[in-house]
Short mmCIF file of C-alpha atoms in Angstrom, two decimals:
data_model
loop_
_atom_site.label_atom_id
_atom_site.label_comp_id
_atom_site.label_asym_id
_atom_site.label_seq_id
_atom_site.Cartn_x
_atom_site.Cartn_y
_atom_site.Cartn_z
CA UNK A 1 11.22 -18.60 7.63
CA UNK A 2 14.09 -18.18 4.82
CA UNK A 3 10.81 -17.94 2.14
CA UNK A 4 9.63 -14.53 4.60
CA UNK A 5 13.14 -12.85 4.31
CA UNK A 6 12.94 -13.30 1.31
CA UNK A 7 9.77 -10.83 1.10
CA UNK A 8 11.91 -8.01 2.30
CA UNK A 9 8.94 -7.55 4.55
CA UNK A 10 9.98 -7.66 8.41
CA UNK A 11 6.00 -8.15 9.18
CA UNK A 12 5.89 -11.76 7.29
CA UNK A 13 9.10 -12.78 8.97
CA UNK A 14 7.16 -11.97 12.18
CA UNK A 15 4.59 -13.84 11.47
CA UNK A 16 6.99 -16.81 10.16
CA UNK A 17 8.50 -16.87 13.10
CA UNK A 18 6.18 -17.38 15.46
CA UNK A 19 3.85 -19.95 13.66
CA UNK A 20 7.14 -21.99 12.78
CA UNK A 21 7.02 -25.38 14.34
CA UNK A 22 10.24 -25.26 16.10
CA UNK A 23 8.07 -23.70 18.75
CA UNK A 24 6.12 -26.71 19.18
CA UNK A 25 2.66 -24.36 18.80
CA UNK A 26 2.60 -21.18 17.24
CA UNK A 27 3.24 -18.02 19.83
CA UNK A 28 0.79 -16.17 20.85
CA UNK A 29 0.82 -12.33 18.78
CA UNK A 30 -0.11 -10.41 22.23
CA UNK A 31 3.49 -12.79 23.60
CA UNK A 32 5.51 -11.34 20.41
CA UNK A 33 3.96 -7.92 20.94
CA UNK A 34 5.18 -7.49 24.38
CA UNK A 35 8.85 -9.20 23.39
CA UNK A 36 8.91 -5.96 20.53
CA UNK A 37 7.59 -3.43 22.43
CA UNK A 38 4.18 -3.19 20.80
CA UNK A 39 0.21 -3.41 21.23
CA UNK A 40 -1.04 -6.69 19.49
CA UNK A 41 -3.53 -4.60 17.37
CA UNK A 42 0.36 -2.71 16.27
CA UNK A 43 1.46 -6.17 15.39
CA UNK A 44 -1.28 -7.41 13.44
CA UNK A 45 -1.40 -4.33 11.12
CA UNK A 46 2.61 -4.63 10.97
CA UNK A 47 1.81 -8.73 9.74
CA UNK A 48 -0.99 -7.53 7.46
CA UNK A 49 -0.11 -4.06 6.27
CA UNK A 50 3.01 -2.54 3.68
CA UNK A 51 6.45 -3.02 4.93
CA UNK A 52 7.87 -1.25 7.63
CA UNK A 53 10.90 0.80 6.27
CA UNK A 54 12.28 2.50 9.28
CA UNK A 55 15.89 1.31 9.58
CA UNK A 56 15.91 1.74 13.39
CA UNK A 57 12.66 -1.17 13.84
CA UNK A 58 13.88 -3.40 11.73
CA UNK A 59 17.07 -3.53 13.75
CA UNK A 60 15.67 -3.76 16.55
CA UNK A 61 13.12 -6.32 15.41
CA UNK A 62 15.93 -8.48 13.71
CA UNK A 63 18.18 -8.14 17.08
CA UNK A 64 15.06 -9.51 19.59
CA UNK A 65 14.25 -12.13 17.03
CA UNK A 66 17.62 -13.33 16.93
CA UNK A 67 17.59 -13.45 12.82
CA UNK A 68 21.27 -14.38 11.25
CA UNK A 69 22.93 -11.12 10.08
CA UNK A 70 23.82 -12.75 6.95
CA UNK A 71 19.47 -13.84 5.81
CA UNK A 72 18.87 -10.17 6.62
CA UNK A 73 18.55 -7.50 3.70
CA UNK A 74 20.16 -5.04 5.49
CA UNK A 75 23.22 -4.23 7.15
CA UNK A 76 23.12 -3.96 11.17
CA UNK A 77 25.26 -0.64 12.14
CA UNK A 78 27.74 -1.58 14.29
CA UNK A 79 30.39 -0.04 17.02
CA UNK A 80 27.54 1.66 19.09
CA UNK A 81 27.28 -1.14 22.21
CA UNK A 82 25.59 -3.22 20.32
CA UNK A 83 22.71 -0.77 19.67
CA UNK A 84 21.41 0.52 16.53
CA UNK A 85 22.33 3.98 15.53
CA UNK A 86 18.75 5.11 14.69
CA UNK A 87 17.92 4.12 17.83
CA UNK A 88 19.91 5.71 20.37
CA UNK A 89 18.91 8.34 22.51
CA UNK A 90 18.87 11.36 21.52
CA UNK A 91 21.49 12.60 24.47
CA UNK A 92 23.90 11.43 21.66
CA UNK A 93 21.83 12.15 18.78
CA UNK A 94 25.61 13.52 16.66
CA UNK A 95 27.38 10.57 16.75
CA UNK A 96 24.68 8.45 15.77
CA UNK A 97 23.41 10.74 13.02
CA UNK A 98 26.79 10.75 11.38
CA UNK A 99 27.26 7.02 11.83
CA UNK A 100 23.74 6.71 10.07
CA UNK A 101 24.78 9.27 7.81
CA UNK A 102 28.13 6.78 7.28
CA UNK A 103 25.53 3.41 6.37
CA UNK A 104 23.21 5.62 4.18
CA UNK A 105 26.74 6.75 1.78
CA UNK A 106 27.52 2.61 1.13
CA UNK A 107 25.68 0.21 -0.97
CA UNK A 108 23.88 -1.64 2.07
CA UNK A 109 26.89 -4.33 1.46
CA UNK A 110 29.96 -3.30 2.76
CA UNK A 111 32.33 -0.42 4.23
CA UNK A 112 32.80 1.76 0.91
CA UNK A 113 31.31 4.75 0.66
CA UNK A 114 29.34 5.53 -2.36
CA UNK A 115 30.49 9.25 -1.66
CA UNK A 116 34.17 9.31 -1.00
CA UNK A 117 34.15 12.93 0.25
CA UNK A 118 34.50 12.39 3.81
CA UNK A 119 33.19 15.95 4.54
CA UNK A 120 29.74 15.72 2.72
CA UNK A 121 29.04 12.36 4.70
CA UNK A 122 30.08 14.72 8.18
CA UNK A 123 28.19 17.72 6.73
CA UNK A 124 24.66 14.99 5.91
CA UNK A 125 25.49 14.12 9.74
CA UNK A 126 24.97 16.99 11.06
CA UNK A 127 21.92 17.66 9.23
CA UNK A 128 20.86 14.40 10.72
CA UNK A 129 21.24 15.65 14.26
CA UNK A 130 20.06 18.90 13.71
CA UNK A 131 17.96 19.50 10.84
CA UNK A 132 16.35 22.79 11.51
CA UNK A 133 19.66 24.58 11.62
CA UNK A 134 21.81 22.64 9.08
CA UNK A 135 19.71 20.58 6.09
CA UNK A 136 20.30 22.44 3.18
CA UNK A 137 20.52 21.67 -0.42
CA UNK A 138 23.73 19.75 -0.61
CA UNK A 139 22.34 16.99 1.80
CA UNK A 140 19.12 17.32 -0.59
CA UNK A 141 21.64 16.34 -3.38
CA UNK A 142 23.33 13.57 -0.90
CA UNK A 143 20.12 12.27 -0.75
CA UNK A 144 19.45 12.35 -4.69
CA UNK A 145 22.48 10.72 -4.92
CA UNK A 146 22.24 7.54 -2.99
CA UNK A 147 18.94 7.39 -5.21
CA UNK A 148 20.57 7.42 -8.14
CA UNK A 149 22.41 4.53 -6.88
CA UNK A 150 20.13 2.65 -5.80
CA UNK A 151 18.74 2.23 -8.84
CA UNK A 152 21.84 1.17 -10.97
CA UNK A 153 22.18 -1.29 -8.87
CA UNK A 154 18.31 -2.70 -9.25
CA UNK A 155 18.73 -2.75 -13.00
CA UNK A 156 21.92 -5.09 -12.44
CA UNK A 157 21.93 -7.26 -9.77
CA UNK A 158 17.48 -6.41 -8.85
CA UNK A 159 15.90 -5.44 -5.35
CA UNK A 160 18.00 -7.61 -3.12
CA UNK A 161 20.81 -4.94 -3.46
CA UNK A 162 18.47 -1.86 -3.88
CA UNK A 163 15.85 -2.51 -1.44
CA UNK A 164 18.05 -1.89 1.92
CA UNK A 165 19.46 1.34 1.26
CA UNK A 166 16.26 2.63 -0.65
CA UNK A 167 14.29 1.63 2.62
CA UNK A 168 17.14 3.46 4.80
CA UNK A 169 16.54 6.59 2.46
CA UNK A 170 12.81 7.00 3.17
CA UNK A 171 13.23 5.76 6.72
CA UNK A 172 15.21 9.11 6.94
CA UNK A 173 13.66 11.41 4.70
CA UNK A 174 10.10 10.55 6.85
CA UNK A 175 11.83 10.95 10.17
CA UNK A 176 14.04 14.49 9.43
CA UNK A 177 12.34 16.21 6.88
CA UNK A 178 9.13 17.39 9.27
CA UNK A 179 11.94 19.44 10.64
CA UNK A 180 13.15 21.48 7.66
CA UNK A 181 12.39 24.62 6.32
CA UNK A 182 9.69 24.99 3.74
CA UNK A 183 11.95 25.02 0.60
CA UNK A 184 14.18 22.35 1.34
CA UNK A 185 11.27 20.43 2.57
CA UNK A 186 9.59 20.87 -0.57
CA UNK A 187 13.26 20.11 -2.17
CA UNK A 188 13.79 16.81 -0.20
CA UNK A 189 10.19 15.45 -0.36
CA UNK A 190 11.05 15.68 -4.81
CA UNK A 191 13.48 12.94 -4.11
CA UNK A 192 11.60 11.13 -1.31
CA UNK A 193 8.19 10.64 -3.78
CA UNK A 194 11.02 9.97 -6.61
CA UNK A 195 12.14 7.26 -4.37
CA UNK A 196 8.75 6.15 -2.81
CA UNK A 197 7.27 5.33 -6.46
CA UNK A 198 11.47 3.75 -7.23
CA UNK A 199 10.47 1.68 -4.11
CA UNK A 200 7.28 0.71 -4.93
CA UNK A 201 8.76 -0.47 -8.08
CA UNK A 202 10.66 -2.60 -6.41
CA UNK A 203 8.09 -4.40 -4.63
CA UNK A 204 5.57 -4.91 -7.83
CA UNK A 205 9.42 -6.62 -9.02
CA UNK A 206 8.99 -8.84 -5.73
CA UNK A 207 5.45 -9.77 -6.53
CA UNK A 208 4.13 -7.79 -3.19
CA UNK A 209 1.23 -5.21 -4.56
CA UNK A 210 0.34 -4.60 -1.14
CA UNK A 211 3.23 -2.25 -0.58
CA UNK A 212 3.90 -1.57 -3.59
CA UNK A 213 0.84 0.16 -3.48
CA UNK A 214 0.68 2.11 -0.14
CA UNK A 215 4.80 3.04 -1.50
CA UNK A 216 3.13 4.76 -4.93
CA UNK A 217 0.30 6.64 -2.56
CA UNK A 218 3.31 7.84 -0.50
CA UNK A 219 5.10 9.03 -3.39
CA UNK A 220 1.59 10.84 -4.51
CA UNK A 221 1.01 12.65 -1.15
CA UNK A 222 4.70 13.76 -1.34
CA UNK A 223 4.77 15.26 -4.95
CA UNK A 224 1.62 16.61 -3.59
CA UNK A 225 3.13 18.22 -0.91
CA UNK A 226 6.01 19.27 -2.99
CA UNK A 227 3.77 21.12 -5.80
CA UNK A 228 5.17 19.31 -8.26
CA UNK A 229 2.81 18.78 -11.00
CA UNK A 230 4.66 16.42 -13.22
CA UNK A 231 5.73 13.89 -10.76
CA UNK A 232 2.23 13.50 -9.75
CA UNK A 233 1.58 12.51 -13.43
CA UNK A 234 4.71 9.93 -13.24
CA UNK A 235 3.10 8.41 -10.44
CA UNK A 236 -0.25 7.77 -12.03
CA UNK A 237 1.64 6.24 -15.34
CA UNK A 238 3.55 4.21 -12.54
CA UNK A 239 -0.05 3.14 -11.03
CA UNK A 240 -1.58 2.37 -14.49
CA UNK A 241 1.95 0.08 -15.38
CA UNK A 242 1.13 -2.25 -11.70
CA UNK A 243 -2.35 -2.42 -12.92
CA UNK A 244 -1.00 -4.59 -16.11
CA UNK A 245 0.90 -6.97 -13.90
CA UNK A 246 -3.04 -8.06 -12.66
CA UNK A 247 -4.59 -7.54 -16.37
CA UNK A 248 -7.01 -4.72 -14.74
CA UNK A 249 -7.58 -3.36 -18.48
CA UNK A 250 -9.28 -0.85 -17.55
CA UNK A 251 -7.01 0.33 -14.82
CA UNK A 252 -4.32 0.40 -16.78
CA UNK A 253 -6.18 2.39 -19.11
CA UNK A 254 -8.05 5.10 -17.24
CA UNK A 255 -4.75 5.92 -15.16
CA UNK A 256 -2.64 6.42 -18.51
CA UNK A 257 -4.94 8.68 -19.55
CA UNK A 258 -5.70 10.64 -16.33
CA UNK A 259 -1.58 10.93 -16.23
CA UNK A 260 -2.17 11.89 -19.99
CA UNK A 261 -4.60 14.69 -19.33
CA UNK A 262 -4.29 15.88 -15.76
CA UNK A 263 -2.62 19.64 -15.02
CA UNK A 264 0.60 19.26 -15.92
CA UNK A 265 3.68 19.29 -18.34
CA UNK A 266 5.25 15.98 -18.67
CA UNK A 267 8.55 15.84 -20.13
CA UNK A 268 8.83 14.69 -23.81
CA UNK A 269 9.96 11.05 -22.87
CA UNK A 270 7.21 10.43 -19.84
CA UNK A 271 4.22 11.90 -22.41
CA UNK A 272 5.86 9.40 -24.62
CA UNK A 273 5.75 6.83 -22.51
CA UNK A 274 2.11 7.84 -21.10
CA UNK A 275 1.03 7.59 -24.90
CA UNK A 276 2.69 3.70 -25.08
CA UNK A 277 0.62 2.94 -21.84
CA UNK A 278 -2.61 4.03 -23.28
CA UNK A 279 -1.78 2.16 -26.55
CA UNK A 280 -1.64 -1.01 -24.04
CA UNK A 281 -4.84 -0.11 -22.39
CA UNK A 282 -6.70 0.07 -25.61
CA UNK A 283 -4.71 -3.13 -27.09
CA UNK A 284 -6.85 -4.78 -23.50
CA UNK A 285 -9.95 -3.69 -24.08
CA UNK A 286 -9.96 -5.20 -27.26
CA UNK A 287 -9.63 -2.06 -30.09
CA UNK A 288 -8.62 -2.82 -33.21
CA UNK A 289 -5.01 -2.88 -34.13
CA UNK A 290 -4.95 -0.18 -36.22
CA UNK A 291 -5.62 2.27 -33.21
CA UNK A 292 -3.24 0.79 -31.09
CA UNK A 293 -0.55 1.52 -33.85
CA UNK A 294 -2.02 5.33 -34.07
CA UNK A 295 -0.91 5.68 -30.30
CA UNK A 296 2.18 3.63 -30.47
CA UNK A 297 3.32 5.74 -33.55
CA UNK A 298 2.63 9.14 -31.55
CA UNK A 299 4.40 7.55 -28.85
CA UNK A 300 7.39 7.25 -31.43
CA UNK A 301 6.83 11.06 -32.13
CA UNK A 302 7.28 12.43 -29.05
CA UNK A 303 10.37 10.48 -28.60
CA UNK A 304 11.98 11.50 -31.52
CA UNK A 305 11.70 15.05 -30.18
CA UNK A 306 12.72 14.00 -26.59
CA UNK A 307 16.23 15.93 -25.92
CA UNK A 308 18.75 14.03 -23.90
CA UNK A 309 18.57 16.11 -20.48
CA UNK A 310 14.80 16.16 -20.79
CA UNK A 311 14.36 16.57 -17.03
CA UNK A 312 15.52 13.78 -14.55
CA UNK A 313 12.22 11.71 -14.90
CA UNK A 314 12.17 9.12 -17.41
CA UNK A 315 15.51 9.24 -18.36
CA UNK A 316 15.40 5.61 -19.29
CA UNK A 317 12.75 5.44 -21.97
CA UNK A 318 14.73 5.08 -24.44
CA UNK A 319 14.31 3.52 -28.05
CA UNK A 320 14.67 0.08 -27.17
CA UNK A 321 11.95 0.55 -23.93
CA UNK A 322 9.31 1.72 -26.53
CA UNK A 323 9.67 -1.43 -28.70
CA UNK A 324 9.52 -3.83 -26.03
CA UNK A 325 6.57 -2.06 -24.31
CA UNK A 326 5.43 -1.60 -27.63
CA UNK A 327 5.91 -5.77 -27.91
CA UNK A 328 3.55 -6.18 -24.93
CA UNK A 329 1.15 -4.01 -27.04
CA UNK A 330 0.89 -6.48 -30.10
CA UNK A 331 0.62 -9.34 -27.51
CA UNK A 332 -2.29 -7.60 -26.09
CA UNK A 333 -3.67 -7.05 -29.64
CA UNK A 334 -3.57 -10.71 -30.51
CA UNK A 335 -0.61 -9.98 -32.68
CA UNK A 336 2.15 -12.45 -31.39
CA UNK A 337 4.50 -12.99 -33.60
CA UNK A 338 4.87 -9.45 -34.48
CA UNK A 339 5.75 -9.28 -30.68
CA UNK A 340 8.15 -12.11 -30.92
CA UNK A 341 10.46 -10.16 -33.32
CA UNK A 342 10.07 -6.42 -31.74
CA UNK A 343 11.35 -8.24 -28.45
CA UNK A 344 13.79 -10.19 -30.45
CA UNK A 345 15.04 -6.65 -31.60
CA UNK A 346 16.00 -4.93 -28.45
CA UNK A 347 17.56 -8.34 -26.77
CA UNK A 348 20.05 -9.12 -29.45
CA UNK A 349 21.15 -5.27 -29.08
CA UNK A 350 22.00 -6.00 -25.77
CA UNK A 351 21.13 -2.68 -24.16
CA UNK A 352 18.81 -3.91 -21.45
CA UNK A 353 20.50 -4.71 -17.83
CA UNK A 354 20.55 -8.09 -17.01
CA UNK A 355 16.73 -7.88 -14.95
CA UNK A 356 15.34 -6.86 -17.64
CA UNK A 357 16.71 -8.75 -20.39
CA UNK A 358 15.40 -11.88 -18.04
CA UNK A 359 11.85 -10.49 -17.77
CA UNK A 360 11.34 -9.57 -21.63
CA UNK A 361 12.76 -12.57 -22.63
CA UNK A 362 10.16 -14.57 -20.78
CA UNK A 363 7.19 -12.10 -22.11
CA UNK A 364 8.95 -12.87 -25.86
CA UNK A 365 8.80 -16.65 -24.61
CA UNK A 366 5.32 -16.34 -23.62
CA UNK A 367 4.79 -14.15 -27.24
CA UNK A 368 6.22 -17.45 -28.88
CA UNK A 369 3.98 -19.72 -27.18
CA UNK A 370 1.20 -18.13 -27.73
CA UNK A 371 2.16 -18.30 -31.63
CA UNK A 372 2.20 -21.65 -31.72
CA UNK A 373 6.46 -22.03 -31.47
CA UNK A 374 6.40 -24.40 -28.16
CA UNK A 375 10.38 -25.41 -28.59
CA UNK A 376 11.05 -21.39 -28.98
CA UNK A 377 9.31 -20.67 -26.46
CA UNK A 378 10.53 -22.85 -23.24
CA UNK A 379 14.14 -22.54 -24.65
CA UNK A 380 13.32 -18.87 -24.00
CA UNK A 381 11.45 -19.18 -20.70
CA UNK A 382 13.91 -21.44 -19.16
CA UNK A 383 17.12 -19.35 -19.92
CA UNK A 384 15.03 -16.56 -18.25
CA UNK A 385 14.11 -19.07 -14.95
CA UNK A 386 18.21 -18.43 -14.25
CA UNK A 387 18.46 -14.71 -14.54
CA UNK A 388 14.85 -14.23 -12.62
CA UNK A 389 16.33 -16.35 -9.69
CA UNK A 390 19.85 -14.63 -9.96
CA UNK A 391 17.83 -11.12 -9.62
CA UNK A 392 14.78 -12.31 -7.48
CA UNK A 393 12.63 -11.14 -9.62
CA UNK A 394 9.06 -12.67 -8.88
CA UNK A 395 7.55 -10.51 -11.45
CA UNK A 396 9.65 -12.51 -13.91
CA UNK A 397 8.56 -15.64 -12.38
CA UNK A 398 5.14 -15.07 -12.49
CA UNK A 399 5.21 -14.69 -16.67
CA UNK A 400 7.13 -17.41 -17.05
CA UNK A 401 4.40 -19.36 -15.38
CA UNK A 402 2.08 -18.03 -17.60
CA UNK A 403 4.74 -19.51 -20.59
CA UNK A 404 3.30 -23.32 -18.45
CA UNK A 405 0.10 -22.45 -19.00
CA UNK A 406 0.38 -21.43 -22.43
CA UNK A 407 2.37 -24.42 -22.98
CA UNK A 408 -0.04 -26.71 -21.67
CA UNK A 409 -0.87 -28.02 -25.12
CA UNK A 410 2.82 -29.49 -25.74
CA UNK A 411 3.40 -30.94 -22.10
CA UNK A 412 4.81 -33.44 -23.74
CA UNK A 413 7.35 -32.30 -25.94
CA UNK A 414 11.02 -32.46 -24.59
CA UNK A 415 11.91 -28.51 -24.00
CA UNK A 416 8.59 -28.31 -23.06
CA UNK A 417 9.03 -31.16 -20.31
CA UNK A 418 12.95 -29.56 -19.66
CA UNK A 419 11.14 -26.52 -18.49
CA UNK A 420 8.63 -28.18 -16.06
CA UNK A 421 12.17 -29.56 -14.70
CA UNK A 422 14.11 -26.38 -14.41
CA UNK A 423 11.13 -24.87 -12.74
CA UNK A 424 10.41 -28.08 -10.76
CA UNK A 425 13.09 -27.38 -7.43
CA UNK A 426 11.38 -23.58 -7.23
CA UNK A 427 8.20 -25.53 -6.27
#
């Protein structure tokens, strides 16, 4: 059961709990149906399917389940008879949108507003309870906002404190925005596909492609929807960067390049970081170095010319972000040790948040493996075993698993064997 929460996926914990052996035999799906209000065919695509991400569900879900408040990854509104606040009738619908208003402007944790303009969180609840007459631009940028803040806090502390409140924000933006006005619909569905493909991010980081992918189509129908050209462009680069976490080569290629070429203008830094991607798809399919440097220097190019307020998308592909992508390209290319020091580089700078510098140390472990450095490289991988497990990060997990394999050779050599240990408790 405490392995499902830890999916952030309330359809697994469904599942968990009524195949867990405390029952004696596992309950039947058309019993649990009926207990959640539901058909069993309902159930068995919510056990199978993406995540469900509407706040008011999983509440209710948690609350007939009886799940601790303290294993869930999301905070249970309170003060409203012991009913959640997206759930409520709609006889009451103001006080319930403000107090959802209230839980979408805190970090998912506690009682401190993100905002602390107590008139902007009123003004986002009254949008909430009546959003033909009063959703306007400034809850657009309320909205925005609690994006932006979701994803500081995935670069420091990963999805377990991102994931709740970036749920919560397309829960909402699904639910009210079929009620807006054309313009701020189109306005509001910018930052929902922003934070559909920020979400789906977050699930590739949890190791669960499943939603991860049906979050990136979400984010594609909504830029569609929007007209906004370029986002549908950062999508497909997002698409083609998921593909490398199953070596699809030629996935990750074709997307990169359809993002490359479609009908849009990508800002400087995304075309630079479409032309990186495609340098990794060719580095797969097996081209020879030389051409893989020809893209990664354009790459470099278009960076240097990137201006600092180059549009809101991309904002973090910065210098450091090309060389360790650009790392991952000489790995590819059967160029390790070049790798080893590019990654080396941008770690001992110190720029990356703590996520990150966990997940490119293990690819710089697996780099050193791979060169033939076994002591470098599980000294590497296990430091990163701490900060994967401090962030959750299953994508990290799964590299440094490929580090094992890579260190099969030197089993028994003593970091190599200290490794196997760390990693030993996880299994």
């Amino acid at each position: 059961m405490r392995d499902a929460l830890a999916t952030w996926h309330m359809g697994r914990v469904i599942f968990a709990y009524r195949t867990h052996s405390f029952h004696g035999r596992p309950l039947p799906q058309e019993q649990i149906a009926n207990w959640l209000s539901l058909t069993q065919a309902q159930l068995s695509r919510i056990e199978k399917g993406p995540a469900p991400e509407q706040l008011s569900k999983l509440v209710r879900w948690a609350e007939i389940l009886g799940i601790p408040e303290e294993q869930l990854w999301f905070r249970l509104p309170v003060d409203v008879d012991n009913t959640p606040v997206v759930a409520k009738s709609t006889a009451h619908t103001g006080d319930h949108a403000l107090q959802l208003a209230r839980w979408l402007s805190t970090d998912g944790t506690g009682p401190m507003p993100l905002l602390d303009d107590t008139d902007t969180v009123e003004r986002v609840g009254t949008a909430l309870a009546d959003a033909r007459r009063y959703f306007d631009g400034t809850v657009v940028e309320f909205f925005r906002e609690q994006l932006i803040s979701c994803k500081a806090d995935d670069g420091q502390r990963g999805p377990a404190e991102a994931l709740p409140l970036m749920l919560a924000l397309l829960g909402a933006i699904k639910r009210h925005g079929r009620d807006l006005k054309p313009e701020t619909r189109r306005e509001l569905l910018v930052v929902g596909a922003d934070g559909a493909e920020f979400g789906g991010w977050l699930y590739r980081d949890l190791h669960d492609p499943l939603t991860a992918t049906f979050l990136y189509d979400r984010a594609m129908e909504w830029a569609q929807e929007a007209r906004n050209l370029p986002l549908q462009g950062y999508v497909l680069l997002k698409k083609s960067q998921m593909a490398y976490d199953s070596k699809d080569a030629g996935t990750v290629l074709s997307l990169a390049q359809a993002a490359k070429h479609g009908p849009w203008q990508l800002p400087l830094r995304i075309r630079a970081e479409v032309v990186q991607q495609e340098a990794l798809g060719v580095a797969m399919i097996g081209e020879p170095t030389s051409v893989v440097e020809q893209h990664l220097s354009e790459a470099q190019h278009l960076l240097t010319q990137a201006g600092q307020d180059d549009g809101l998308l991309g904002t973090y592909f910065n210098q450091g972000t090309l060389l360790v992508r650009s790392a991952a390209c000489y790995t590819e290319a059967g160029k390790p040790v070049k790798a080893t020091q590019l990654f080396g580089t941008v770690l001992a700078g110190g720029s990356l948040s703590r996520r990150d510098a966990g997940f490119f140390s293990a690819r710089q472990a697996k780099a050193f493996a791979l060169s033939g450095e076994p002591d470098e490289a599980a000294t590497i991988a296990t430091e990163a075993v701490g900060i994967a497990r401090e962030t959750r990060s299953e994508r990290t997990m799964n590299v440094i698993i490929e580090v094992v394999h890579a260190l099969d050779p030197w089993r028994n050599r003593a970091s190599v064997r200290a490794l196997h240990e760390v990693l030993a408790p996880a299994r």
